[in-house]
Short mmCIF file of C-alpha atoms and ligand atoms in Angstrom, two decimals:
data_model
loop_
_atom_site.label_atom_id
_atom_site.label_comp_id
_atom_site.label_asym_id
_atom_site.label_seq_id
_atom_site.Cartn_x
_atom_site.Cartn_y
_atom_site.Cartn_z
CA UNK A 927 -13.91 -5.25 18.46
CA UNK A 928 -10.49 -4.75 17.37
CA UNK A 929 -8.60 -5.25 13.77
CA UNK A 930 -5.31 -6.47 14.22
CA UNK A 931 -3.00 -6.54 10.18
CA UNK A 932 -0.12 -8.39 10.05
CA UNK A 933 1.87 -7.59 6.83
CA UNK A 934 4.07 -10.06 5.26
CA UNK A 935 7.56 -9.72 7.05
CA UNK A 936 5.01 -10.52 10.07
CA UNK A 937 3.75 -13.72 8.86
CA UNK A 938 7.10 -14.96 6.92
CA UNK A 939 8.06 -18.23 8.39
CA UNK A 940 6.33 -20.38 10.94
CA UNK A 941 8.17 -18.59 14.11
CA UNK A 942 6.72 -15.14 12.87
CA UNK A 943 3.39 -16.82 12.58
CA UNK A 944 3.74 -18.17 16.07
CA UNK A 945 4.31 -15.07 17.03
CA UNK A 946 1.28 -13.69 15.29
CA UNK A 947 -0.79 -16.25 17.43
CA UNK A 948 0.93 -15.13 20.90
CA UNK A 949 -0.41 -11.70 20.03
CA UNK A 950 -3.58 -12.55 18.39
CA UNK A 951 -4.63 -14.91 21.70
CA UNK A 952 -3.90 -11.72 23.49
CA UNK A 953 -5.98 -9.97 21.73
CA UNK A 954 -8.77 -12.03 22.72
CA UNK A 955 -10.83 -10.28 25.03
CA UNK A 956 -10.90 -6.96 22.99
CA UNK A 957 -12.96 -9.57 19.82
CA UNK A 958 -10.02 -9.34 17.23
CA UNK A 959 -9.94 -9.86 13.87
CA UNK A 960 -7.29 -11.21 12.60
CA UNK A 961 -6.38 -9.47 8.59
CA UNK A 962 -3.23 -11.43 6.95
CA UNK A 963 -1.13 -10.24 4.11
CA UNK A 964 0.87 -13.67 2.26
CA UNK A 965 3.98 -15.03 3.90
CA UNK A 966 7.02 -13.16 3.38
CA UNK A 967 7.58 -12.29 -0.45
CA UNK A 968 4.87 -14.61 -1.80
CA UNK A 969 3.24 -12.21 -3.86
CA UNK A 970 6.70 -11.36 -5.57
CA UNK A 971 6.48 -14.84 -6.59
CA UNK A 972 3.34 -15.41 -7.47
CA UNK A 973 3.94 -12.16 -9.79
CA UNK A 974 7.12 -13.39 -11.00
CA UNK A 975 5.30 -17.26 -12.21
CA UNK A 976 2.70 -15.48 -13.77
CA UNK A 977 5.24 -13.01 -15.99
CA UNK A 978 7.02 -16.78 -16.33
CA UNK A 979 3.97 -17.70 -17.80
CA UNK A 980 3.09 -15.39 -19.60
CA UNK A 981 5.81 -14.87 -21.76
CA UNK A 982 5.36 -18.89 -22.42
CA UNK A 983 7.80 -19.72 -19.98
CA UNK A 984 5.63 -22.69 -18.19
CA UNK A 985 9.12 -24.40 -16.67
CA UNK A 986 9.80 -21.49 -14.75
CA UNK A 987 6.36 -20.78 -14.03
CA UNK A 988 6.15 -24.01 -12.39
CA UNK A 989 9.78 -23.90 -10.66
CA UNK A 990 8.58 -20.13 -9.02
CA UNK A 991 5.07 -22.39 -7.94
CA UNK A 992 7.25 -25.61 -6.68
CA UNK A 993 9.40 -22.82 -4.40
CA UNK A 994 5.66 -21.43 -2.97
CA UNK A 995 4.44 -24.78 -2.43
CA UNK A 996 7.88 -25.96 -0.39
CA UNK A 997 7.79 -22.54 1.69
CA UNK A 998 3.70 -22.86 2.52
CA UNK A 999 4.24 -26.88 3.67
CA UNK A 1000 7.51 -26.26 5.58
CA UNK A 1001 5.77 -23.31 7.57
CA UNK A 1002 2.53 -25.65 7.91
CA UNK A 1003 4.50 -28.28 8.94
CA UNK A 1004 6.80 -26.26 11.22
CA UNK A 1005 3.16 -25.54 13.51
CA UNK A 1006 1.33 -28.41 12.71
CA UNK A 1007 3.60 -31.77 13.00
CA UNK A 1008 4.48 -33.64 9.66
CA UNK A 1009 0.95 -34.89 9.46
CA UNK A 1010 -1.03 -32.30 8.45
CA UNK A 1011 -4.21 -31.56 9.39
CA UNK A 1012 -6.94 -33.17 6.90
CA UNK A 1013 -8.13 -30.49 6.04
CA UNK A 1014 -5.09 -28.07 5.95
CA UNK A 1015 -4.02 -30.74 3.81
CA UNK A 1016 -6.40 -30.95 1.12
CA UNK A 1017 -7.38 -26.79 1.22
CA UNK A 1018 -3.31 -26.63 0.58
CA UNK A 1019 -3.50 -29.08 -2.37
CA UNK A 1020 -6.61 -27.00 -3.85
CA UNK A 1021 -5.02 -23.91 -3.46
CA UNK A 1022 -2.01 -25.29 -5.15
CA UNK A 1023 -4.00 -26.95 -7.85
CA UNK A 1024 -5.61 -23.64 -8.72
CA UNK A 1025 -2.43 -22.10 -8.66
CA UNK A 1026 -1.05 -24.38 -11.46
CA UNK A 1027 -4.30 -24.71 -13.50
CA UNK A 1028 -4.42 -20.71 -13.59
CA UNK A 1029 -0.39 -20.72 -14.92
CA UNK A 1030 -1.19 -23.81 -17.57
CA UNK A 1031 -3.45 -21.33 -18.91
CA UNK A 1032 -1.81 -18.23 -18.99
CA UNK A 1033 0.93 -19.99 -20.54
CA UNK A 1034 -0.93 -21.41 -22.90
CA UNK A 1035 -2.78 -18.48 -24.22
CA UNK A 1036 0.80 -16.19 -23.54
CA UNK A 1037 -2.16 -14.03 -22.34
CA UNK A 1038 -2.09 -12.64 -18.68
CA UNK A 1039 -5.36 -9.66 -18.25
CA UNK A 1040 -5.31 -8.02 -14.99
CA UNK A 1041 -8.23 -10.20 -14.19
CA UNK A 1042 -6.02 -13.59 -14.73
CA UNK A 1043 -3.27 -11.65 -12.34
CA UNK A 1044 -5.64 -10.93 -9.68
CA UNK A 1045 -6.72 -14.66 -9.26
CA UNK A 1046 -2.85 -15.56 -9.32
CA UNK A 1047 -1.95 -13.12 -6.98
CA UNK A 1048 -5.15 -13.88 -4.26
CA UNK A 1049 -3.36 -17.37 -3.71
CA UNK A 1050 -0.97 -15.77 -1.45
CA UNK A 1051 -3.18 -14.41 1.65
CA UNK A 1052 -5.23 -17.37 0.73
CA UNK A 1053 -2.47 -19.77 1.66
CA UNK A 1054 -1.37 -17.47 4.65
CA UNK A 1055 -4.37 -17.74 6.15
CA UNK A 1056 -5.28 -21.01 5.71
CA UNK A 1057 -2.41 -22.40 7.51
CA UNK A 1058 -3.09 -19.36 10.53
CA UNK A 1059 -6.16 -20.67 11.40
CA UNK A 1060 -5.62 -24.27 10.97
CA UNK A 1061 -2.85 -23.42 13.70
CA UNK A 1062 -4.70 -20.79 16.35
CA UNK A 1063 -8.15 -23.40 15.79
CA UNK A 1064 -9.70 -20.07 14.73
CA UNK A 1065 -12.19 -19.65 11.94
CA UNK A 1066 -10.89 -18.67 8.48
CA UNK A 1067 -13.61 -16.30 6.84
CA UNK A 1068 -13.17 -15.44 2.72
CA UNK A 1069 -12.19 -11.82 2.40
CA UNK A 1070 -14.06 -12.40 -1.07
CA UNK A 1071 -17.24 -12.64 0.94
CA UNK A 1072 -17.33 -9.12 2.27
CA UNK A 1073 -15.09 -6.80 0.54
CA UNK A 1074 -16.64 -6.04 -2.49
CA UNK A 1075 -14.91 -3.62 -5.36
CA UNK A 1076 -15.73 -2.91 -8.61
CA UNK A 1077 -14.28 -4.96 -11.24
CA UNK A 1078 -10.77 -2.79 -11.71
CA UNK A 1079 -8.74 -5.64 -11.35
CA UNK A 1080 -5.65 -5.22 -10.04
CA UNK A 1081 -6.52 -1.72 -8.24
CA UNK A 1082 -10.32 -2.27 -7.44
CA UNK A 1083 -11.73 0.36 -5.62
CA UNK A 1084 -13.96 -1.13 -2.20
CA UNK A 1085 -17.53 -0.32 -2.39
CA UNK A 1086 -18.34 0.95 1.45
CA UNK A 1087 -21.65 0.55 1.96
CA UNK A 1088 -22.19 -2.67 0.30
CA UNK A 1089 -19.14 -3.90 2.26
CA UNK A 1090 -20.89 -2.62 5.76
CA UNK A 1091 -24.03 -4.70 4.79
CA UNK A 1092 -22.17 -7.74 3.69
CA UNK A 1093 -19.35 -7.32 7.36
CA UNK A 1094 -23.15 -7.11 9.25
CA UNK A 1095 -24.52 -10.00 7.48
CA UNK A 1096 -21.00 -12.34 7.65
CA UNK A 1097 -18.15 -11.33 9.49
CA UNK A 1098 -20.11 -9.22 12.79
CA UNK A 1099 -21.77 -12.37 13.85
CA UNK A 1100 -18.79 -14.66 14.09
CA UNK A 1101 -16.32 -12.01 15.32
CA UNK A 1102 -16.36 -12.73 19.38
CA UNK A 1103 -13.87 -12.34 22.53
CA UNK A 1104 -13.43 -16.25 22.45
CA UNK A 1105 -12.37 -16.63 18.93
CA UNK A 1106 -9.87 -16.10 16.58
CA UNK A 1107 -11.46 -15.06 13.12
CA UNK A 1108 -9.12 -14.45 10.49
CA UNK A 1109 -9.12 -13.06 7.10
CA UNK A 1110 -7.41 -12.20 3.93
CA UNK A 1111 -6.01 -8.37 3.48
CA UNK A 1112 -5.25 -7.38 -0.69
CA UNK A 1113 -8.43 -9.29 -1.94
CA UNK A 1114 -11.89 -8.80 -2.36
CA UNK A 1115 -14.66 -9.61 -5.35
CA UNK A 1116 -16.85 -7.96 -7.59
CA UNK A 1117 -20.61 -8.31 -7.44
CA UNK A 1118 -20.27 -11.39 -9.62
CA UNK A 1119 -17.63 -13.34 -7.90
CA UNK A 1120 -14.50 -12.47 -9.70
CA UNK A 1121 -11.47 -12.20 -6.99
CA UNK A 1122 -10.06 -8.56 -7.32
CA UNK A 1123 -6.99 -6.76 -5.73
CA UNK A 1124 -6.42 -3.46 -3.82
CA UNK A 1125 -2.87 -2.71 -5.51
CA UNK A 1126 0.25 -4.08 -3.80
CA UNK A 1127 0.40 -2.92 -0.14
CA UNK A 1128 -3.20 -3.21 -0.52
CA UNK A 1129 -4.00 -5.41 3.18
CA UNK A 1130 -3.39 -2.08 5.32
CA UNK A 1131 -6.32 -0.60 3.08
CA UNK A 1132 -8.20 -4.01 3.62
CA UNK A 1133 -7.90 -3.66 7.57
CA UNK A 1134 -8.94 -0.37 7.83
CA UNK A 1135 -12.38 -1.01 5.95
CA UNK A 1136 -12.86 -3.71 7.77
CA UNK A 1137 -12.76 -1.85 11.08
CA UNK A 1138 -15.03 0.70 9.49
CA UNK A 1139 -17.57 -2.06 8.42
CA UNK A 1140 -17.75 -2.96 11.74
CA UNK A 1141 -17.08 -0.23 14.26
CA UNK A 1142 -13.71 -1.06 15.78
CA UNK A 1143 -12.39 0.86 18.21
CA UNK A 1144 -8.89 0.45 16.63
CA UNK A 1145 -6.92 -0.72 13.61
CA UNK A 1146 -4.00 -1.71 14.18
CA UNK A 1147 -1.50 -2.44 11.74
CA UNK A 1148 1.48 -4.79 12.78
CA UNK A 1149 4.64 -4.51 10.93
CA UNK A 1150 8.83 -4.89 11.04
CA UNK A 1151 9.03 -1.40 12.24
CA UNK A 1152 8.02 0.34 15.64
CA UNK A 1153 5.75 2.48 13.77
CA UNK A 1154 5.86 5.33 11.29
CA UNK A 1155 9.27 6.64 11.70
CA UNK A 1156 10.58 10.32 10.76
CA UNK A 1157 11.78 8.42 7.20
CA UNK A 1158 12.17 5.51 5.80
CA UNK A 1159 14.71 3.74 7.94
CA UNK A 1160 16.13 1.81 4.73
CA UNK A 1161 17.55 4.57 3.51
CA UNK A 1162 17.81 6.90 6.81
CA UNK A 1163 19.01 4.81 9.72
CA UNK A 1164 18.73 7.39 12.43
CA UNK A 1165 15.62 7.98 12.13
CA UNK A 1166 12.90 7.90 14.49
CA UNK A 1167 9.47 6.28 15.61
CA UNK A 1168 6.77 9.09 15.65
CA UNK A 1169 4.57 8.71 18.77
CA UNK A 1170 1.16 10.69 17.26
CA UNK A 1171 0.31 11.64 13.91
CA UNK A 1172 -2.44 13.42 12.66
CA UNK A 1173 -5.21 11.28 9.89
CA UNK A 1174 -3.75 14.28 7.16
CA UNK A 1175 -0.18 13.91 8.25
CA UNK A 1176 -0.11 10.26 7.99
CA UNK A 1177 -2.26 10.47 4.33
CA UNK A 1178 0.24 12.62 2.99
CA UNK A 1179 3.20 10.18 3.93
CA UNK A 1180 1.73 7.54 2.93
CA UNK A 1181 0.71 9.29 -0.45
CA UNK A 1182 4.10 10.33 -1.00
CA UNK A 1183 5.58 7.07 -0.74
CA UNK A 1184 6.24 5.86 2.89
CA UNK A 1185 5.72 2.34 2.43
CA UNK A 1186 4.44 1.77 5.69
CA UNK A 1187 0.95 2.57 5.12
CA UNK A 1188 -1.47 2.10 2.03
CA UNK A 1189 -2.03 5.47 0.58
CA UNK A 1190 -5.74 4.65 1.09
CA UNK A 1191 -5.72 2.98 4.52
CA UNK A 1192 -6.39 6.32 6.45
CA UNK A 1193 -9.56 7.21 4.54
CA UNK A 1194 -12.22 4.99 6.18
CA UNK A 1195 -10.75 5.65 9.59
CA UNK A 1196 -10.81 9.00 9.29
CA UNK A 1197 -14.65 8.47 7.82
CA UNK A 1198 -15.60 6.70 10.88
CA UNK A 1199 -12.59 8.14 13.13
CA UNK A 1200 -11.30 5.16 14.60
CA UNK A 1201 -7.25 5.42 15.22
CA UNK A 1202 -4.93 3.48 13.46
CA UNK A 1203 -1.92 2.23 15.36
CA UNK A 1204 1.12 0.69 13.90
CA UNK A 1205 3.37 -1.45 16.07
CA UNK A 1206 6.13 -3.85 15.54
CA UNK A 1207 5.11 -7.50 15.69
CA UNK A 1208 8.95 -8.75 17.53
CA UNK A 1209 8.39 -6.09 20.10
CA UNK A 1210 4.88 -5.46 20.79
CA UNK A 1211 5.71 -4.07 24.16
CA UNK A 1212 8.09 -1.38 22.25
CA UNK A 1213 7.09 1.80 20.73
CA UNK A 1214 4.27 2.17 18.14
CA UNK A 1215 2.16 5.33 16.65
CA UNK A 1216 -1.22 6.04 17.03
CA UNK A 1217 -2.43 7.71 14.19
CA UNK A 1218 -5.89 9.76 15.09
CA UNK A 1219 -8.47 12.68 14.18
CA UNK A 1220 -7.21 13.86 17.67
CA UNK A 1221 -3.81 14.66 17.56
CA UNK A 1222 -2.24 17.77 16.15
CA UNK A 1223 0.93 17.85 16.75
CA UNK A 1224 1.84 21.15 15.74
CA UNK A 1225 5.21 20.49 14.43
CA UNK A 1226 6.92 22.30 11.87
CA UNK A 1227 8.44 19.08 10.05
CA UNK A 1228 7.36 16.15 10.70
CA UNK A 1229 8.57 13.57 8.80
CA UNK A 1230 10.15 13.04 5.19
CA UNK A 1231 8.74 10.71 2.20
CA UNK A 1232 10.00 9.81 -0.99
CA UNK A 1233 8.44 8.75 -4.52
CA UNK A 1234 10.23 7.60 -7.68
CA UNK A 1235 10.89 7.11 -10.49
CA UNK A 1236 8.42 10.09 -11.98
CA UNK A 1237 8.07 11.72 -14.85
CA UNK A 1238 7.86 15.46 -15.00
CA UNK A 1239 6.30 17.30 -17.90
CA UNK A 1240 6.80 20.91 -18.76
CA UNK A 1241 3.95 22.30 -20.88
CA UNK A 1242 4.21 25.30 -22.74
CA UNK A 1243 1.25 27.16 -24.53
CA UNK A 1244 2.34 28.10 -28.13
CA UNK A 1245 0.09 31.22 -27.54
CA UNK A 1246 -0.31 32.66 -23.75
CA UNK A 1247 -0.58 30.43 -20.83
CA UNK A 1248 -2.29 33.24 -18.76
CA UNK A 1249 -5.04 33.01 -22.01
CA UNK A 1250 -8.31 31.85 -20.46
CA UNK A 1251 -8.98 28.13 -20.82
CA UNK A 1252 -5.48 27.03 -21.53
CA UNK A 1253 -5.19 25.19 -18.01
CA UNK A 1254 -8.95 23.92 -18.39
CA UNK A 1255 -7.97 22.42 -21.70
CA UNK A 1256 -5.11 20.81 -21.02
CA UNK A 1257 -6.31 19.08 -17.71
CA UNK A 1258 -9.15 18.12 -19.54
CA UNK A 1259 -6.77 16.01 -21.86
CA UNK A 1260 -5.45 14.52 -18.54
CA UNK A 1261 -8.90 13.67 -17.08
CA UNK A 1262 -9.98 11.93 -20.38
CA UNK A 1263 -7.30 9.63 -20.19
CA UNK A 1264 -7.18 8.99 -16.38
CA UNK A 1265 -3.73 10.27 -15.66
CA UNK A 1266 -3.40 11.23 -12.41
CA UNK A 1267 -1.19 14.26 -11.61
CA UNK A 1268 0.89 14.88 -8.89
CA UNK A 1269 2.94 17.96 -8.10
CA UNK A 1270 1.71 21.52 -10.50
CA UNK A 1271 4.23 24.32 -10.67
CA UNK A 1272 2.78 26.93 -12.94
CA UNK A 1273 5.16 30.08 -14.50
CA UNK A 1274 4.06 32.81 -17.04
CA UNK A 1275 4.35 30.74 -19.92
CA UNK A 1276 4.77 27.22 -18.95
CA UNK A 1277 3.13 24.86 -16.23
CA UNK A 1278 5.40 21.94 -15.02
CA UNK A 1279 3.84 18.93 -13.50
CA UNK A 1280 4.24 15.30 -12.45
CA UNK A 1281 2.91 11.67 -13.56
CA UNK A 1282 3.45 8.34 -12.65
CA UNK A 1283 6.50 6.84 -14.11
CA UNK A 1284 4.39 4.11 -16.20
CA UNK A 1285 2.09 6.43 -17.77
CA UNK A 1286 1.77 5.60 -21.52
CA UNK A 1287 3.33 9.05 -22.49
CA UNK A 1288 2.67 9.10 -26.49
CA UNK A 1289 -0.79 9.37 -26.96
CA UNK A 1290 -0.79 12.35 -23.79
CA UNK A 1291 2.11 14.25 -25.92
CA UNK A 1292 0.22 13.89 -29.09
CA UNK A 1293 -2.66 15.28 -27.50
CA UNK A 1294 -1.39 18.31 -25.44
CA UNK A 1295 1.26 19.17 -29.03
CA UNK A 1296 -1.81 20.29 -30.46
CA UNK A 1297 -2.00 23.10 -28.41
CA UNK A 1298 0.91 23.08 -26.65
CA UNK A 1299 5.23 22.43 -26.43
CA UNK A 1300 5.77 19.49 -24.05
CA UNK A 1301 9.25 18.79 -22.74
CA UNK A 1302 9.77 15.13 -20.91
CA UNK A 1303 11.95 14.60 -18.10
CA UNK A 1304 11.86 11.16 -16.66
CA UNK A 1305 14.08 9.81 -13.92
CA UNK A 1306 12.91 12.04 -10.98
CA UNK A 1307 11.60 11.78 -7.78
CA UNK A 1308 9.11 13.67 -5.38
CA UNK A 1309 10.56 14.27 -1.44
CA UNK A 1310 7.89 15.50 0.50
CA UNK A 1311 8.53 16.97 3.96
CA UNK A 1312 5.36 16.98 6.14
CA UNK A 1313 4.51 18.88 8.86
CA UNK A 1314 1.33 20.63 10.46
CA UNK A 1315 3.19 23.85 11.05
CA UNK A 1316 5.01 24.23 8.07
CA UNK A 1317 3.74 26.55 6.33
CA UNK A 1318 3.37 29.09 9.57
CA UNK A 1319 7.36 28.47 10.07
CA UNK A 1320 9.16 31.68 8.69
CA UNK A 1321 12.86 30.35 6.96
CA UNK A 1322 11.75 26.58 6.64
CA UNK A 1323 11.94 27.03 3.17
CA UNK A 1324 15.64 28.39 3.37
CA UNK A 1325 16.69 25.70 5.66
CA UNK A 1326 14.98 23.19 3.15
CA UNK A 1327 17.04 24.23 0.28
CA UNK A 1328 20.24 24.89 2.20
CA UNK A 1329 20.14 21.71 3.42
CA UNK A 1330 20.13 20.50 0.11
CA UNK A 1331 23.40 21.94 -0.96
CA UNK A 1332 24.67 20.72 -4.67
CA UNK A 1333 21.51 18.70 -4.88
CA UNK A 1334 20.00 20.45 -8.26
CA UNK A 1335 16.04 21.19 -7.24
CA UNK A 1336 14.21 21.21 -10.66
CA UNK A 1337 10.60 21.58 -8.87
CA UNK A 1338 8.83 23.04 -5.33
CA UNK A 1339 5.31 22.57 -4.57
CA UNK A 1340 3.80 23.70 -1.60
CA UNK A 1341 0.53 21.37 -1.26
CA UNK A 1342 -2.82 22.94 -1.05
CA UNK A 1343 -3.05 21.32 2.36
CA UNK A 1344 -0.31 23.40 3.75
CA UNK A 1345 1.49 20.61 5.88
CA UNK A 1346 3.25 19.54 2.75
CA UNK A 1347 6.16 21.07 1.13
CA UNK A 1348 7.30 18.57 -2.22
CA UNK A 1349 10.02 19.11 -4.56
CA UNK A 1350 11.20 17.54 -7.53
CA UNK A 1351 15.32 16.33 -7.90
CA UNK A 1352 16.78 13.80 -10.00
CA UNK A 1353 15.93 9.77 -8.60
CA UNK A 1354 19.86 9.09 -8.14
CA UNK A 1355 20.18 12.27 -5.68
CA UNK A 1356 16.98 11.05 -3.74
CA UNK A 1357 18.68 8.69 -0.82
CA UNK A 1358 21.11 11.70 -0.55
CA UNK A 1359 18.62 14.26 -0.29
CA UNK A 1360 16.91 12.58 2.10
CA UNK A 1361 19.86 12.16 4.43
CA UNK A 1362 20.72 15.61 4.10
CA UNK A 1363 17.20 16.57 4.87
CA UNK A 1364 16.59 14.77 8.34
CA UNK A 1365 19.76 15.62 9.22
CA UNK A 1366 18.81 19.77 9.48
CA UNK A 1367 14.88 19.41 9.17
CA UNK A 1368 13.90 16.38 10.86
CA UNK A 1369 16.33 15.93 13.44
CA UNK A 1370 17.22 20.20 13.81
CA UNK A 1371 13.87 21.30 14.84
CA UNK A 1372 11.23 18.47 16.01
P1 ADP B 1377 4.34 -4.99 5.76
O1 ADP B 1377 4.84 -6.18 5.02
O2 ADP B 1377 4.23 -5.21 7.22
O3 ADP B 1377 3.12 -4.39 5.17
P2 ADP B 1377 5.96 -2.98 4.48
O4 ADP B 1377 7.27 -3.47 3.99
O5 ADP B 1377 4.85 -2.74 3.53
O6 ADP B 1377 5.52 -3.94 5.67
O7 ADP B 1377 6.15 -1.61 5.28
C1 ADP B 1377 7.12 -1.52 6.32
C2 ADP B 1377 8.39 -0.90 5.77
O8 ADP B 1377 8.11 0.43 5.34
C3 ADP B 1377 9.50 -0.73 6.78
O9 ADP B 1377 10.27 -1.88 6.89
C4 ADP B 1377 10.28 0.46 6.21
O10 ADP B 1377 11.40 0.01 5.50
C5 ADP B 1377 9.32 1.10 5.21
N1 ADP B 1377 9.11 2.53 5.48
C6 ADP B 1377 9.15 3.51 4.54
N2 ADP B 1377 8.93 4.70 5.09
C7 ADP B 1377 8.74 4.50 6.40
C8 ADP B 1377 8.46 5.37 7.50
N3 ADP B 1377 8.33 6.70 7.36
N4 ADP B 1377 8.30 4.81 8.71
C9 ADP B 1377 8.42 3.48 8.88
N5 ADP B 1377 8.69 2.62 7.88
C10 ADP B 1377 8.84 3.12 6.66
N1 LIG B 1378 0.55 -9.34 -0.26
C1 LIG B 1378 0.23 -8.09 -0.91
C2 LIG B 1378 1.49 -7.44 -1.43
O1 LIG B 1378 2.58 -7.97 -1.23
C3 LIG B 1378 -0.56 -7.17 -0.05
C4 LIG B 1378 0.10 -6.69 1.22
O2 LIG B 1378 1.08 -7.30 1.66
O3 LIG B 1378 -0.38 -5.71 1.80
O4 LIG B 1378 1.42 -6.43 -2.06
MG1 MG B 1379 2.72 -3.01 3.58
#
């Protein structure tokens, strides 16, 4: 069997979703299945009514819901004739009745936990899907079913194995070459029924541990570009589609911000090595990248990715850094309080590193200033160029910062990996550096 993801820009109006059949029906003999992500922006807007309600805003709660509820019938209708299906009909007006009943309440209590967001935000590739399969005549399977997470709601992490035994039990038997099964990406459920998400982006991740739960001999993840390009083609036009990448060089791009792919989406293919392709649903016959434990490409650079806003934090030791302990202590603070770190730059007496932009910053700072000087910089961004032979390049590194010109670097981190060279410059310069970058790394020497 296959797994075929179709992310939102893929399944935005009822002509994408036509689309998504063509390619789904031909599909058939390989025994697809068929992972969804919401129409278009829906989650945006199912993120937006619940802030609505939240801050006691019901009206525009309900205005953000009337807009979903227009866009899901118009696209239904668009496939399905004015008459709707029975059932389409009524599994429409449930969804949308859960949709309001969850707002009245947040709205009510002005209290939104990540556990009331997750339910708000699972209405989106709940409604996508619905209306897929009522289209194709396929058969519409509950993500909730089989992908089970803990209960971090709103970033739940997928429990494999129980996953594998639930995809043997539910999904394996109905997934056949003369069906269309579809299912939800982004959602899943804790062991006691309570919907969860994988974080935004999160129906790549969903895709790829569904092919793992069930042995696919691909994943492939349809999108609005012809696969994973040299940068992000937003902000660097002339860049290009990649043809092979390698499971680490595609893990550290995605880590590092291409958008393209869920951070996580490469670790249970690389687990149970099964190649992830990503293709571009308007022209399936054009180019695409296969992403495998097979390739190495041996490039110096391969492509460029970009994170931000960051915060970077310079710690000083009041006493010695090079004093024994001092870096055990002070990533011990970090641990406790389940701030992730990024980048580490470490000098004589000071060790600079990087955080997520949202991290609650007091309570760290009060901690480490017992033992420490911490100076904040916010406002920054990570580039990371990637590459399988870039460490084993003599005068990348000169090139790198050359290219850069006035661009101020104010952090270099060469990843323990060794196919990924970060540094740290101010988030305004970012789209510039970039630029500047492919223009002498990216398109120069690959
Ligand atoms: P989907 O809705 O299909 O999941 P996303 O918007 O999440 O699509 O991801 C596709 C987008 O990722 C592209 O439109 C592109 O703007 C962006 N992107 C960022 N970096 C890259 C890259 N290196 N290669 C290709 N696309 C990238
Ligand atoms: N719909 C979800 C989001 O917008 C998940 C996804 O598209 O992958 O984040
Ligand atoms: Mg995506």
């Amino acid at each position: 069997m296959i797994v075929l993801k179709f992310g939102g820009s893929s399944v935005a109006d009822a002509a994408c979703m036509r689309q998504v059949a063509e390619l789904a029906k031909a599909a058939l003999p390989k025994a697809p299945l068929i992972v969804l992500s919401a129409m278009g922006k829906t989650t945006n807007g199912l993120f937006a009514a619940a802030k609505a309600a939240e801050a006691g805003n019901l009206e525009a709660a309900l205005e953000q819901q009337a807009l979903l509820v227009t866009a899901h019938r118009k696209a239904a209708m668009d496939l399905l004739g004015e008459t709707l299906p029975e059932e389409l009909d009524r599994a429409l007006t449930e969804l949308f009745g859960e949709l309001e009943l969850l707002l009245r309440g947040v709205a009510l209590l002005k209290e939104l936990s990540p556990r009331s967001m997750d339910a708000i935000a699972s209405l989106g590739e709940r409604l996508s899907t619905r209306i897929f399969a009522a289209f194709v005549g396929g058969t519409w399977v509950d993500a909730r079913t089989v992908l089970r997470t803990d209960n971090v709601f709103g970033e739940a992490t997928p429990q494999q194995e129980a996953i594998r035994i639930l995809s043997t039990q539910h999904l394996k038997p109905l997934v056949h070459a003369d069906r269309i099964v579809v299912t939800q990406g982004y959602i899943g459920a804790t062991e006691e029924g309570h919907t969860t998400t994988l974080g935004r982006g999160g129906s790549d991740y969903s895709a790829a541990l569904f092919g793992a739960a069930l042995g696919a001999k691909e994943v492939q993840i349809w999108t609005d570009v012809e696969g994973v390009l040299t940068c992000d083609p937003r902000i660097v036009p002339e860049a290009l589609p990649i043809t092979e990448l390698s499971f680490a060089e595609a893990a550290e791009l995605a880590a590092f911000g291409a958008k393209v792919l869920h951070p996580a989406t490469i670790q249970p293919a690389v687990e149970a090595r099964i190649p992830v392709t990503v293709r571009h649903t308007q022209k399936p016959d054009g180019r695409f990248t296969t992403i495998s434990a097979e390739v190495s490409t041996g490039r110096p650079i391969t492509a460029l990715a970009s994170r931000g806003p960051i915060t970077v934090l310079t710690v000083s030791s009041t006493r010695m850094l090079a004093q024994s302990g001092f870096l055990a202590r002070l990533f011990e603070v970090f641990g406790r309080r389940g701030v992730s770190v990024d980048l580490i730059a470490t000098a004589e007496v000071s060790v600079s590193l990087t955080v997520e932009a949202d991290v609650p910053l007091k309570p760290l700072i009060q901690e480490l200033s017992a033992f420490a000087k911490v100076e904040v910089h916010e406002g920054r961004a990570i580039i990371a160029a990637v590459g399988e032979r870039l460490k084993s390049t003599p005068g990348l590194g000169a090139l790198l910062l050359g290219a850069l010109g006035d661009i101020n670097v104010e952090m270099i981190s060469m990843g323990g990996n060794e196919i990924n060279l970060s540094i740290v410059v101010k988030v305004e310069s970012t789209n510039e550096a970039l630029r500047r970058l492919h223009r002498v790394l990216v398109g120069g020497i690959s």
